[in-house]
């Protein structure tokens, strides 16, 4: 890998979305090579020389891999498992070496097996994949025999052209081919985006659906991303594209599939919900008060035509296997397998050859842990080793030192220790008058992709933060902005964390030192931010005064449901968020005096 600063910067900037996207021509291949030849099927009833009336189709699914080829480090790499005595145990999980073994083991004895995904296979990826525009992840998914996936919002981080390249192959337009004599061949599986059209023509960007076929068994897959994708992706990434209602789109194409004689249909939806428990083996259909699932997927599921037999979902990084009634009142399976390849879902779809439909009452589903105590898939180990060698000159450079884990992605609290470090790094780097004169900094929680983990990931030694580890925390490499906002706009921004498009699923900004307020979760909407408690350096925010506010370019564009942050004036563009983060680690830590996890308390939470 060429390591010139310009190329590294380009690589980092471009990394976030490399997603295998499907152009219409490439989407025809709904099955990986050889999938047609996996045997002769489980049958039900007496065949007497004829094919049995029903056959069990195994649907294996996962979602939100985000280029995590190696096992995710720290608490972000755990899944919660409810024990028989009611306690919850954390189990280390994930890594494609183990995911490959899990899926291959699950397929044994199931000749009718199809593997599907719910989007965000790539984007916001660790350096091992992100440095190479996620080509390593597409290669790994090809080896996993992924049959089909929906696009997720992160598939659009680098725009439609780059996604088409990852579907169809070809070397990167700026950086070329990464390995001498090897041309990137693209994804073997189709990316589906039924609800994304081109603004100019109104035509679908990608094929909306595909049909998996074997021995007369036909199952249609319709793929959509959340309609709100433009709110959570940079404007450049979705330029020229229009995103449509998930329910209307799925119903439209379900009718089309039905007319073509495809009666068995699965929807792949990059939108999800939140179960009442984080344990992957929680009974989502428990009848108790407060049990079950909430969030956008509930209304989506209730609106999708009964022609659709099962929903594979994603986006919220949660684990659930629930039934939600369809519009006719019949229960229908809705699943999600956490994130980062830590779980996979195994669903049995009983296909009736006579009706060509799924026997809905026979559908069974369960999530399974991708444990790290099983054998590694040797082909995945070779893939990881190959790309790690190319990444090593960049990835292994030390950036700083920490005395213990500093949790970001793995923290469930509104205020995350790593969020404080990142916001403080942004404020410190942009506070000087010639750098923007920032007085406060905001960081979006979704931009924190991992924890800083004390335990060594390679040969660097415990407590050493490498460039690769810092990159995994902040992989988007967003450029920083400093803008003028009034005190009234600052107050509105904090209220938008828990109101408007963020009311159902709050997005709590990470704030720099000096900004304090109370978050009262017993209230509703904007009132959850107690306005008269908001202070900067001990003084109440003055609604009429102008403040200099630092944030990444995504937030400064009004992203993540913060339209008021897009109203800033007198913008100054600074270094990237990753550069500021690494500079802060270098300035505030040495081997003898490592950085300790910061105290929290900027946000007082009332529950």
XYZ file of C-alpha atoms in Angstrom:
607
model
C 0.000 0.000 0.000
C 1.472 3.337 -0.976
C 1.872 5.399 2.174
C 2.218 8.960 0.907
C 0.235 11.413 3.088
C -1.917 12.461 0.124
C -2.841 8.900 -0.739
C -3.457 8.011 2.895
C -5.746 11.001 3.278
C -7.627 10.098 0.130
C -7.895 6.526 1.281
C -9.234 7.571 4.656
C -11.707 10.033 3.228
C -13.014 7.554 0.707
C -13.244 4.600 3.019
C -16.571 4.991 4.634
C -18.896 3.506 2.122
C -17.142 1.074 -0.040
C -20.131 -1.181 -0.331
C -20.768 -3.913 -2.838
C -23.517 -2.364 -4.851
C -25.349 -3.952 -7.643
C -25.966 -2.511 -11.019
C -28.880 -3.925 -12.876
C -26.826 -6.154 -15.145
C -24.814 -7.673 -12.318
C -27.798 -8.399 -10.140
C -28.969 -11.362 -12.134
C -26.701 -13.734 -10.204
C -28.878 -14.348 -7.184
C -26.906 -17.384 -6.071
C -23.193 -17.979 -5.626
C -21.611 -20.514 -7.919
C -22.442 -24.044 -6.954
C -25.398 -23.130 -4.746
C -27.704 -25.040 -7.061
C -25.846 -28.247 -6.282
C -26.153 -28.491 -2.528
C -28.187 -31.722 -2.476
C -31.777 -32.871 -2.719
C -33.761 -31.414 0.118
C -35.780 -32.224 3.174
C -39.274 -33.373 2.285
C -42.538 -33.739 4.140
C -45.217 -36.333 3.433
C -45.085 -39.451 1.299
C -43.299 -38.915 -1.988
C -43.751 -42.382 -3.586
C -41.318 -41.421 -6.314
C -42.709 -37.903 -6.600
C -41.329 -34.753 -5.041
C -42.815 -34.236 -1.571
C -45.356 -31.431 -1.334
C -43.282 -29.309 1.042
C -39.587 -28.616 1.387
C -37.766 -26.793 4.182
C -35.676 -23.857 2.986
C -32.993 -22.655 5.379
C -32.616 -18.867 5.413
C -29.366 -17.753 7.066
C -29.100 -14.011 7.624
C -27.000 -11.305 9.236
C -26.720 -7.519 9.058
C -24.505 -4.497 9.793
C -21.148 -6.202 9.319
C -19.462 -2.820 8.687
C -16.274 -4.389 7.372
C -15.439 -6.067 10.688
C -13.259 -8.846 9.295
C -11.299 -9.289 12.518
C -13.131 -9.918 15.811
C -14.365 -6.563 17.193
C -12.290 -5.517 20.204
C -13.499 -4.783 23.724
C -17.126 -4.554 24.773
C -18.199 -3.824 21.176
C -17.243 -7.439 20.449
C -19.571 -8.991 23.034
C -23.131 -10.252 22.810
C -25.412 -10.512 25.836
C -26.816 -13.940 26.670
C -29.583 -14.433 29.215
C -28.785 -17.353 31.547
C -31.349 -19.785 33.018
C -31.076 -18.032 36.400
C -31.993 -14.685 34.830
C -28.489 -13.190 34.874
C -26.904 -11.880 31.678
C -23.495 -13.050 30.486
C -21.222 -11.269 27.968
C -19.877 -13.609 25.268
C -17.043 -12.532 22.922
C -18.239 -13.022 19.343
C -17.647 -12.135 15.717
C -14.872 -12.118 13.150
C -15.284 -13.496 9.621
C -13.011 -16.468 10.342
C -15.667 -17.622 12.813
C -18.678 -16.340 10.865
C -17.593 -18.433 7.877
C -17.265 -21.528 10.059
C -20.670 -20.887 11.674
C -22.479 -20.466 8.351
C -20.761 -23.426 6.698
C -21.561 -25.651 9.679
C -25.193 -24.479 9.712
C -25.615 -25.303 6.015
C -24.632 -28.959 6.468
C -27.634 -31.210 5.969
C -29.667 -28.309 4.557
C -29.476 -28.595 0.777
C -32.036 -25.821 0.286
C -30.059 -23.039 1.972
C -29.945 -19.358 1.047
C -27.892 -16.648 2.793
C -29.137 -13.060 2.870
C -28.113 -9.831 4.582
C -29.854 -6.695 5.808
C -27.446 -3.987 4.645
C -24.414 -2.044 5.911
C -22.035 -4.819 4.950
C -19.437 -2.104 4.469
C -18.824 1.497 5.480
C -17.625 2.846 8.838
C -15.203 -0.068 8.635
C -12.014 -0.750 10.595
C -8.791 0.178 8.839
C -8.109 -3.352 7.557
C -11.091 -2.985 5.214
C -11.606 0.780 5.102
C -8.086 1.635 3.958
C -8.805 -0.376 0.807
C -12.311 0.985 0.166
C -13.821 -2.211 1.609
C -12.573 -4.445 -1.178
C -11.394 -6.964 1.478
C -14.936 -7.230 2.884
C -16.530 -7.801 -0.518
C -13.950 -10.518 -1.132
C -14.777 -12.114 2.236
C -18.534 -11.996 1.543
C -17.942 -13.731 -1.789
C -16.132 -16.519 0.063
C -19.009 -16.681 2.582
C -21.388 -17.499 -0.304
C -23.656 -14.561 0.445
C -26.588 -14.821 -1.983
C -28.143 -11.357 -1.687
C -28.205 -8.237 0.481
C -30.149 -5.010 0.744
C -28.244 -1.756 0.632
C -27.915 0.084 3.929
C -27.307 3.774 4.496
C -23.539 3.212 4.724
C -23.519 1.703 1.263
C -24.043 5.312 0.093
C -21.210 6.944 2.052
C -18.999 7.208 -1.044
C -21.796 7.674 -3.558
C -23.400 5.509 -6.230
C -20.380 5.292 -8.575
C -18.144 3.713 -5.951
C -20.906 1.323 -4.961
C -21.323 0.259 -8.565
C -17.565 -0.404 -8.737
C -17.746 -2.627 -5.694
C -20.558 -4.595 -7.300
C -19.016 -4.901 -10.737
C -15.293 -4.830 -10.037
C -12.449 -2.735 -11.336
C -9.694 -0.891 -9.546
C -10.239 2.317 -7.592
C -10.385 5.366 -9.897
C -7.859 7.315 -7.799
C -5.735 4.729 -6.021
C -5.740 2.017 -8.645
C -5.212 -1.656 -7.836
C -3.906 -2.559 -4.394
C -2.164 -5.805 -5.331
C 0.170 -6.164 -8.272
C -1.355 -8.249 -11.026
C -4.744 -8.481 -9.269
C -7.831 -6.661 -10.454
C -10.711 -6.353 -7.985
C -13.537 -8.509 -9.367
C -16.458 -7.074 -7.394
C -19.290 -8.761 -5.538
C -20.683 -12.135 -6.600
C -23.964 -11.309 -4.872
C -26.556 -8.674 -5.797
C -27.198 -5.540 -3.778
C -30.900 -4.625 -3.874
C -32.245 -1.077 -3.495
C -35.913 -1.112 -4.410
C -36.684 2.260 -2.830
C -33.776 4.244 -4.328
C -34.336 5.957 -7.668
C -32.354 8.379 -9.808
C -33.742 11.908 -9.582
C -33.218 12.632 -13.282
C -34.910 9.553 -14.705
C -37.071 8.260 -11.841
C -35.683 4.798 -12.557
C -34.373 2.457 -9.836
C -30.681 2.868 -9.092
C -30.343 -0.892 -8.678
C -32.424 -3.956 -9.254
C -35.293 -3.895 -6.700
C -35.550 -7.643 -6.235
C -34.051 -10.979 -7.174
C -35.448 -14.513 -7.211
C -33.557 -17.447 -5.690
C -34.376 -20.707 -7.455
C -33.596 -24.355 -6.853
C -35.329 -27.488 -8.145
C -38.536 -25.580 -8.791
C -38.454 -23.771 -5.429
C -38.594 -19.993 -5.922
C -38.165 -17.309 -3.252
C -38.194 -13.617 -4.082
C -36.072 -11.121 -2.140
C -36.939 -7.407 -2.105
C -34.304 -5.075 -0.624
C -34.778 -1.549 0.773
C -32.834 0.888 2.912
C -34.481 3.261 5.350
C -36.297 6.186 3.740
C -34.357 8.529 6.034
C -30.972 7.577 4.543
C -30.313 11.150 3.271
C -30.590 12.396 6.872
C -27.722 10.193 8.046
C -25.363 10.216 5.043
C -23.352 13.134 3.672
C -25.130 15.092 0.958
C -22.438 14.110 -1.550
C -23.098 10.407 -0.934
C -26.778 10.606 -1.921
C -26.468 13.301 -4.594
C -28.907 12.732 -7.462
C -30.820 10.012 -5.610
C -34.318 9.855 -4.164
C -35.344 7.565 -1.292
C -38.936 6.321 -1.049
C -41.268 4.911 1.594
C -40.256 1.391 2.606
C -43.779 -0.038 2.942
C -45.136 1.371 -0.332
C -42.052 0.165 -2.202
C -42.084 -3.368 -0.790
C -45.820 -3.709 -1.430
C -45.381 -2.530 -5.028
C -42.698 -5.096 -5.825
C -44.444 -7.868 -3.869
C -47.404 -7.403 -6.234
C -45.033 -7.559 -9.202
C -43.403 -10.770 -7.937
C -46.836 -12.261 -7.253
C -47.916 -11.525 -10.827
C -44.797 -13.334 -12.034
C -45.764 -16.419 -10.053
C -43.327 -15.870 -7.163
C -45.517 -16.397 -4.087
C -42.765 -16.828 -1.461
C -41.220 -13.446 -0.633
C -38.684 -12.205 1.944
C -38.107 -8.488 2.523
C -34.580 -7.336 3.403
C -35.011 -4.022 5.217
C -32.212 -1.791 6.472
C -34.315 -0.386 9.284
C -34.972 -1.925 12.664
C -36.230 -1.739 16.187
C -35.253 -2.098 19.820
C -36.286 -5.166 21.827
C -37.026 -4.779 25.530
C -33.871 -6.779 26.352
C -30.413 -6.624 24.804
C -29.957 -10.388 25.289
C -29.869 -12.105 21.896
C -31.901 -15.043 23.265
C -34.632 -12.856 24.777
C -38.148 -14.076 23.995
C -39.354 -11.119 21.978
C -42.919 -12.433 22.033
C -43.146 -12.426 25.840
C -46.580 -11.116 26.837
C -45.442 -9.150 29.907
C -45.793 -5.396 30.349
C -42.898 -3.592 28.686
C -41.875 -6.691 26.723
C -41.630 -6.996 22.954
C -40.111 -4.606 20.443
C -40.449 -0.906 19.629
C -39.064 1.382 16.951
C -39.602 2.085 13.246
C -39.672 -1.571 12.156
C -42.930 -2.188 14.048
C -45.024 0.169 11.917
C -43.186 -0.941 8.773
C -43.931 -4.603 9.536
C -47.583 -3.853 10.241
C -47.935 -2.107 6.858
C -46.215 -4.637 4.590
C -48.553 -6.800 2.539
C -49.256 -10.360 3.750
C -47.730 -11.518 0.436
C -44.345 -11.076 2.186
C -43.540 -14.077 4.386
C -40.618 -12.869 6.552
C -38.621 -9.709 7.235
C -34.837 -9.614 7.711
C -33.991 -6.235 9.247
C -30.982 -4.248 10.474
C -29.633 -0.733 11.112
C -30.278 -0.600 14.883
C -27.562 -3.199 15.643
C -29.991 -5.079 17.892
C -30.658 -8.800 18.213
C -34.250 -10.011 17.964
C -36.490 -12.738 16.626
C -40.055 -11.432 16.934
C -43.435 -11.951 15.401
C -45.320 -8.802 14.409
C -48.821 -9.109 12.916
C -49.214 -8.346 9.220
C -52.159 -6.209 7.972
C -54.424 -9.268 8.028
C -53.580 -9.873 11.690
C -51.456 -12.979 11.149
C -48.095 -13.210 12.932
C -45.007 -12.795 10.723
C -41.337 -13.330 11.593
C -39.115 -10.245 11.911
C -35.414 -10.808 12.675
C -32.143 -8.952 13.240
C -28.726 -10.354 14.125
C -26.987 -7.602 16.119
C -23.939 -6.287 14.201
C -20.282 -6.833 13.254
C -20.887 -10.534 12.440
C -21.445 -11.462 16.098
C -24.677 -13.370 15.406
C -26.443 -15.043 12.532
C -30.133 -15.914 12.252
C -31.289 -19.377 11.136
C -34.875 -19.346 9.841
C -36.782 -22.345 8.483
C -39.194 -21.483 5.677
C -41.465 -24.399 4.751
C -42.205 -24.096 1.034
C -45.391 -25.627 -0.362
C -44.757 -26.787 -3.927
C -48.452 -26.738 -4.790
C -49.225 -23.177 -3.665
C -45.620 -21.987 -4.252
C -45.954 -20.155 -0.943
C -44.423 -20.368 2.516
C -46.487 -22.153 5.165
C -46.405 -19.223 7.580
C -47.469 -21.265 10.609
C -44.369 -23.452 10.195
C -41.800 -20.628 10.160
C -39.201 -21.073 12.893
C -36.279 -18.769 13.645
C -33.467 -18.309 16.166
C -30.329 -16.220 16.573
C -27.017 -18.019 17.120
C -23.742 -16.673 18.510
C -20.697 -16.606 16.241
C -18.462 -17.907 19.031
C -14.698 -17.606 19.009
C -14.097 -21.090 20.444
C -14.786 -22.825 17.116
C -12.183 -23.459 14.390
C -11.230 -20.511 12.198
C -11.964 -20.794 8.484
C -8.473 -21.071 6.917
C -9.442 -19.178 3.742
C -10.570 -16.206 5.851
C -7.367 -16.309 7.915
C -5.350 -16.145 4.684
C -7.473 -13.237 3.436
C -6.991 -11.271 6.665
C -3.245 -11.962 6.746
C -2.853 -10.846 3.130
C -4.596 -7.503 3.627
C -2.971 -6.936 7.031
C 0.466 -7.077 5.396
C -0.590 -4.346 2.979
C -2.082 -2.240 5.777
C 0.723 -2.730 8.319
C 2.909 0.314 7.481
C -0.038 2.611 8.151
C -1.945 0.601 10.741
C 0.816 -0.141 13.245
C 2.120 3.389 13.855
C 1.620 4.290 17.586
C -0.508 7.381 18.271
C -0.748 7.449 22.062
C -1.195 5.489 25.279
C -4.155 4.654 27.531
C -4.271 3.220 31.068
C -7.525 1.262 30.638
C -10.362 0.661 28.178
C -12.095 3.889 27.125
C -15.566 2.844 25.996
C -17.327 4.417 23.054
C -19.403 2.095 20.875
C -19.577 -0.404 23.715
C -21.059 2.130 26.154
C -24.840 2.256 26.471
C -24.826 5.476 28.508
C -25.935 8.764 26.893
C -22.537 10.272 27.748
C -19.707 7.988 26.667
C -16.146 8.287 28.025
C -14.675 8.070 24.522
C -17.220 10.612 23.321
C -15.802 13.048 25.861
C -12.250 12.408 24.658
C -13.233 12.975 21.019
C -15.199 16.171 21.742
C -12.325 17.502 23.888
C -9.861 16.709 21.108
C -11.969 18.671 18.652
C -12.313 21.644 20.979
C -8.623 21.726 21.826
C -7.553 21.510 18.200
C -9.948 24.209 17.010
C -9.940 26.632 19.987
C -6.962 28.767 18.872
C -8.123 31.954 17.133
C -6.340 31.040 13.898
C -7.895 27.533 13.937
C -11.501 28.688 14.318
C -11.824 30.016 17.875
C -14.106 27.174 18.980
C -15.786 27.487 22.392
C -17.657 24.176 22.382
C -17.581 20.961 20.329
C -20.290 18.427 19.454
C -19.710 14.835 18.301
C -22.473 12.604 16.897
C -22.672 9.296 18.799
C -23.063 7.205 15.627
C -19.662 8.426 14.437
C -17.946 6.599 17.301
C -17.518 3.123 15.825
C -15.509 1.245 18.484
C -13.892 1.409 21.924
C -10.273 2.225 22.670
C -9.093 -1.077 24.139
C -6.148 -1.431 26.543
C -5.258 -4.981 25.519
C -2.855 -5.142 22.574
C -4.409 -6.036 19.213
C -1.058 -7.081 17.753
C 2.570 -6.736 18.728
C 2.349 -3.097 19.848
C 1.975 -3.836 23.578
C -0.868 -3.247 26.029
C -2.085 0.343 26.305
C -0.629 1.474 22.975
C -3.143 3.100 20.614
C -2.133 2.415 17.017
C -3.243 4.357 13.962
C -5.376 1.386 12.962
C -7.155 1.385 16.328
C -7.752 5.145 16.228
C -9.035 4.807 12.662
C -11.449 2.068 13.747
C -12.933 4.518 16.277
C -13.280 7.349 13.717
C -13.234 5.794 10.236
C -15.148 8.450 8.309
C -12.300 10.967 8.399
C -14.773 13.835 8.270
C -13.328 17.311 7.900
C -13.993 19.542 10.908
C -16.022 22.761 10.706
C -16.223 25.707 13.113
C -19.332 27.879 12.728
C -21.239 30.675 14.446
C -24.470 29.606 16.166
C -26.616 31.685 18.503
C -27.290 30.529 22.029
C -30.895 29.929 20.987
C -29.679 27.655 18.179
C -27.411 25.796 20.618
C -30.377 25.147 22.913
C -32.460 23.988 19.932
C -29.654 21.627 18.843
C -29.636 19.952 22.257
C -33.436 19.672 22.128
C -33.262 18.082 18.664
C -31.394 15.180 20.279
C -34.734 14.010 21.702
C -37.347 15.566 19.417
C -38.285 15.720 15.743
C -36.826 12.792 13.829
C -34.845 11.789 16.949
C -37.804 11.630 19.336
C -38.433 7.892 19.001
C -34.736 7.009 19.074
C -32.718 9.810 20.733
C -29.257 10.697 19.446
C -27.334 12.198 22.350
C -24.471 14.409 21.193
C -21.132 14.016 22.930
C -20.106 17.414 24.296
C -16.762 19.001 25.115
C -15.664 19.886 28.633
C -17.398 22.967 30.006
C -20.848 22.298 28.539
C -23.293 20.837 31.082
C -27.047 20.240 31.245
C -29.720 17.899 32.595
C -31.402 15.239 30.463
C -34.727 14.288 32.070
C -35.894 11.043 30.478
C -39.122 11.050 32.496
C -40.381 13.858 30.224
C -41.264 13.727 26.524
C -39.927 15.402 23.375
C -37.824 18.540 23.578
C -38.733 18.968 27.264
C -36.351 16.117 28.056
C -33.534 18.641 27.709
C -34.030 20.961 30.695
C -33.313 24.310 29.026
C -32.542 26.341 32.156
C -29.787 23.873 33.177
C -27.693 24.376 30.013
C -24.434 26.099 30.935
C -21.076 26.738 29.299
C -18.186 27.073 31.726
C -20.625 27.677 34.569
C -22.633 30.393 32.836
C -26.130 30.034 31.413
C -26.286 29.991 27.625
C -27.311 33.427 26.362
C -29.906 32.926 23.578
C -28.895 36.177 21.895
C -25.128 35.681 21.987
C -23.098 34.121 19.151
C -20.930 31.078 19.959
C -18.197 29.403 17.912
C -19.077 25.708 17.645
C -16.867 22.883 16.347
C -18.345 19.748 14.750
C -17.644 17.408 11.863
C -18.883 18.264 8.377
C -21.678 15.706 8.625
C -23.247 17.421 11.655
C -22.503 20.863 10.197
C -24.635 19.835 7.216
C -27.589 19.168 9.524
C -27.062 15.394 9.531
C -28.468 12.914 12.070
C -31.660 14.925 12.578
C -29.983 18.202 13.650
C -31.217 20.682 11.033
C -30.365 23.663 13.244
C -26.662 22.745 13.132
C -26.839 23.262 9.378
C -27.705 26.933 9.940
C -24.216 27.921 11.133
C -22.478 30.921 9.562
C -18.858 32.084 9.142
C -17.672 28.544 8.535
C -14.013 27.661 8.853
C -12.904 24.216 7.623
C -10.276 22.566 9.782
C -8.328 19.287 9.806
C -10.057 15.899 9.844
C -11.649 14.527 13.009
C -9.152 11.642 12.959
C -6.160 13.999 12.733
C -7.426 15.968 15.748
C -8.076 12.747 17.693
C -4.561 11.461 17.037
C -3.015 14.852 17.863
C -4.862 14.861 21.195
C -3.655 11.345 22.057
C -0.081 12.390 21.261
C -0.333 15.577 23.339
C -2.005 14.002 26.383
C -0.301 10.641 26.787
C 3.096 9.028 27.061
C 4.174 5.488 27.884
C 4.896 6.674 31.452
C 1.761 8.849 31.751
C -1.011 7.201 29.715
C -4.405 8.800 29.190
C -6.968 7.583 31.734
C -10.678 7.178 30.959
C -12.243 10.599 31.624
C -14.919 11.125 34.228
C -18.456 11.540 32.975
C -20.923 14.047 34.406
C -21.332 16.659 31.710
C -24.841 15.337 31.125
C -26.890 14.753 34.291
C -29.419 12.040 33.458
C -32.752 11.779 35.286
C -34.572 8.457 34.702
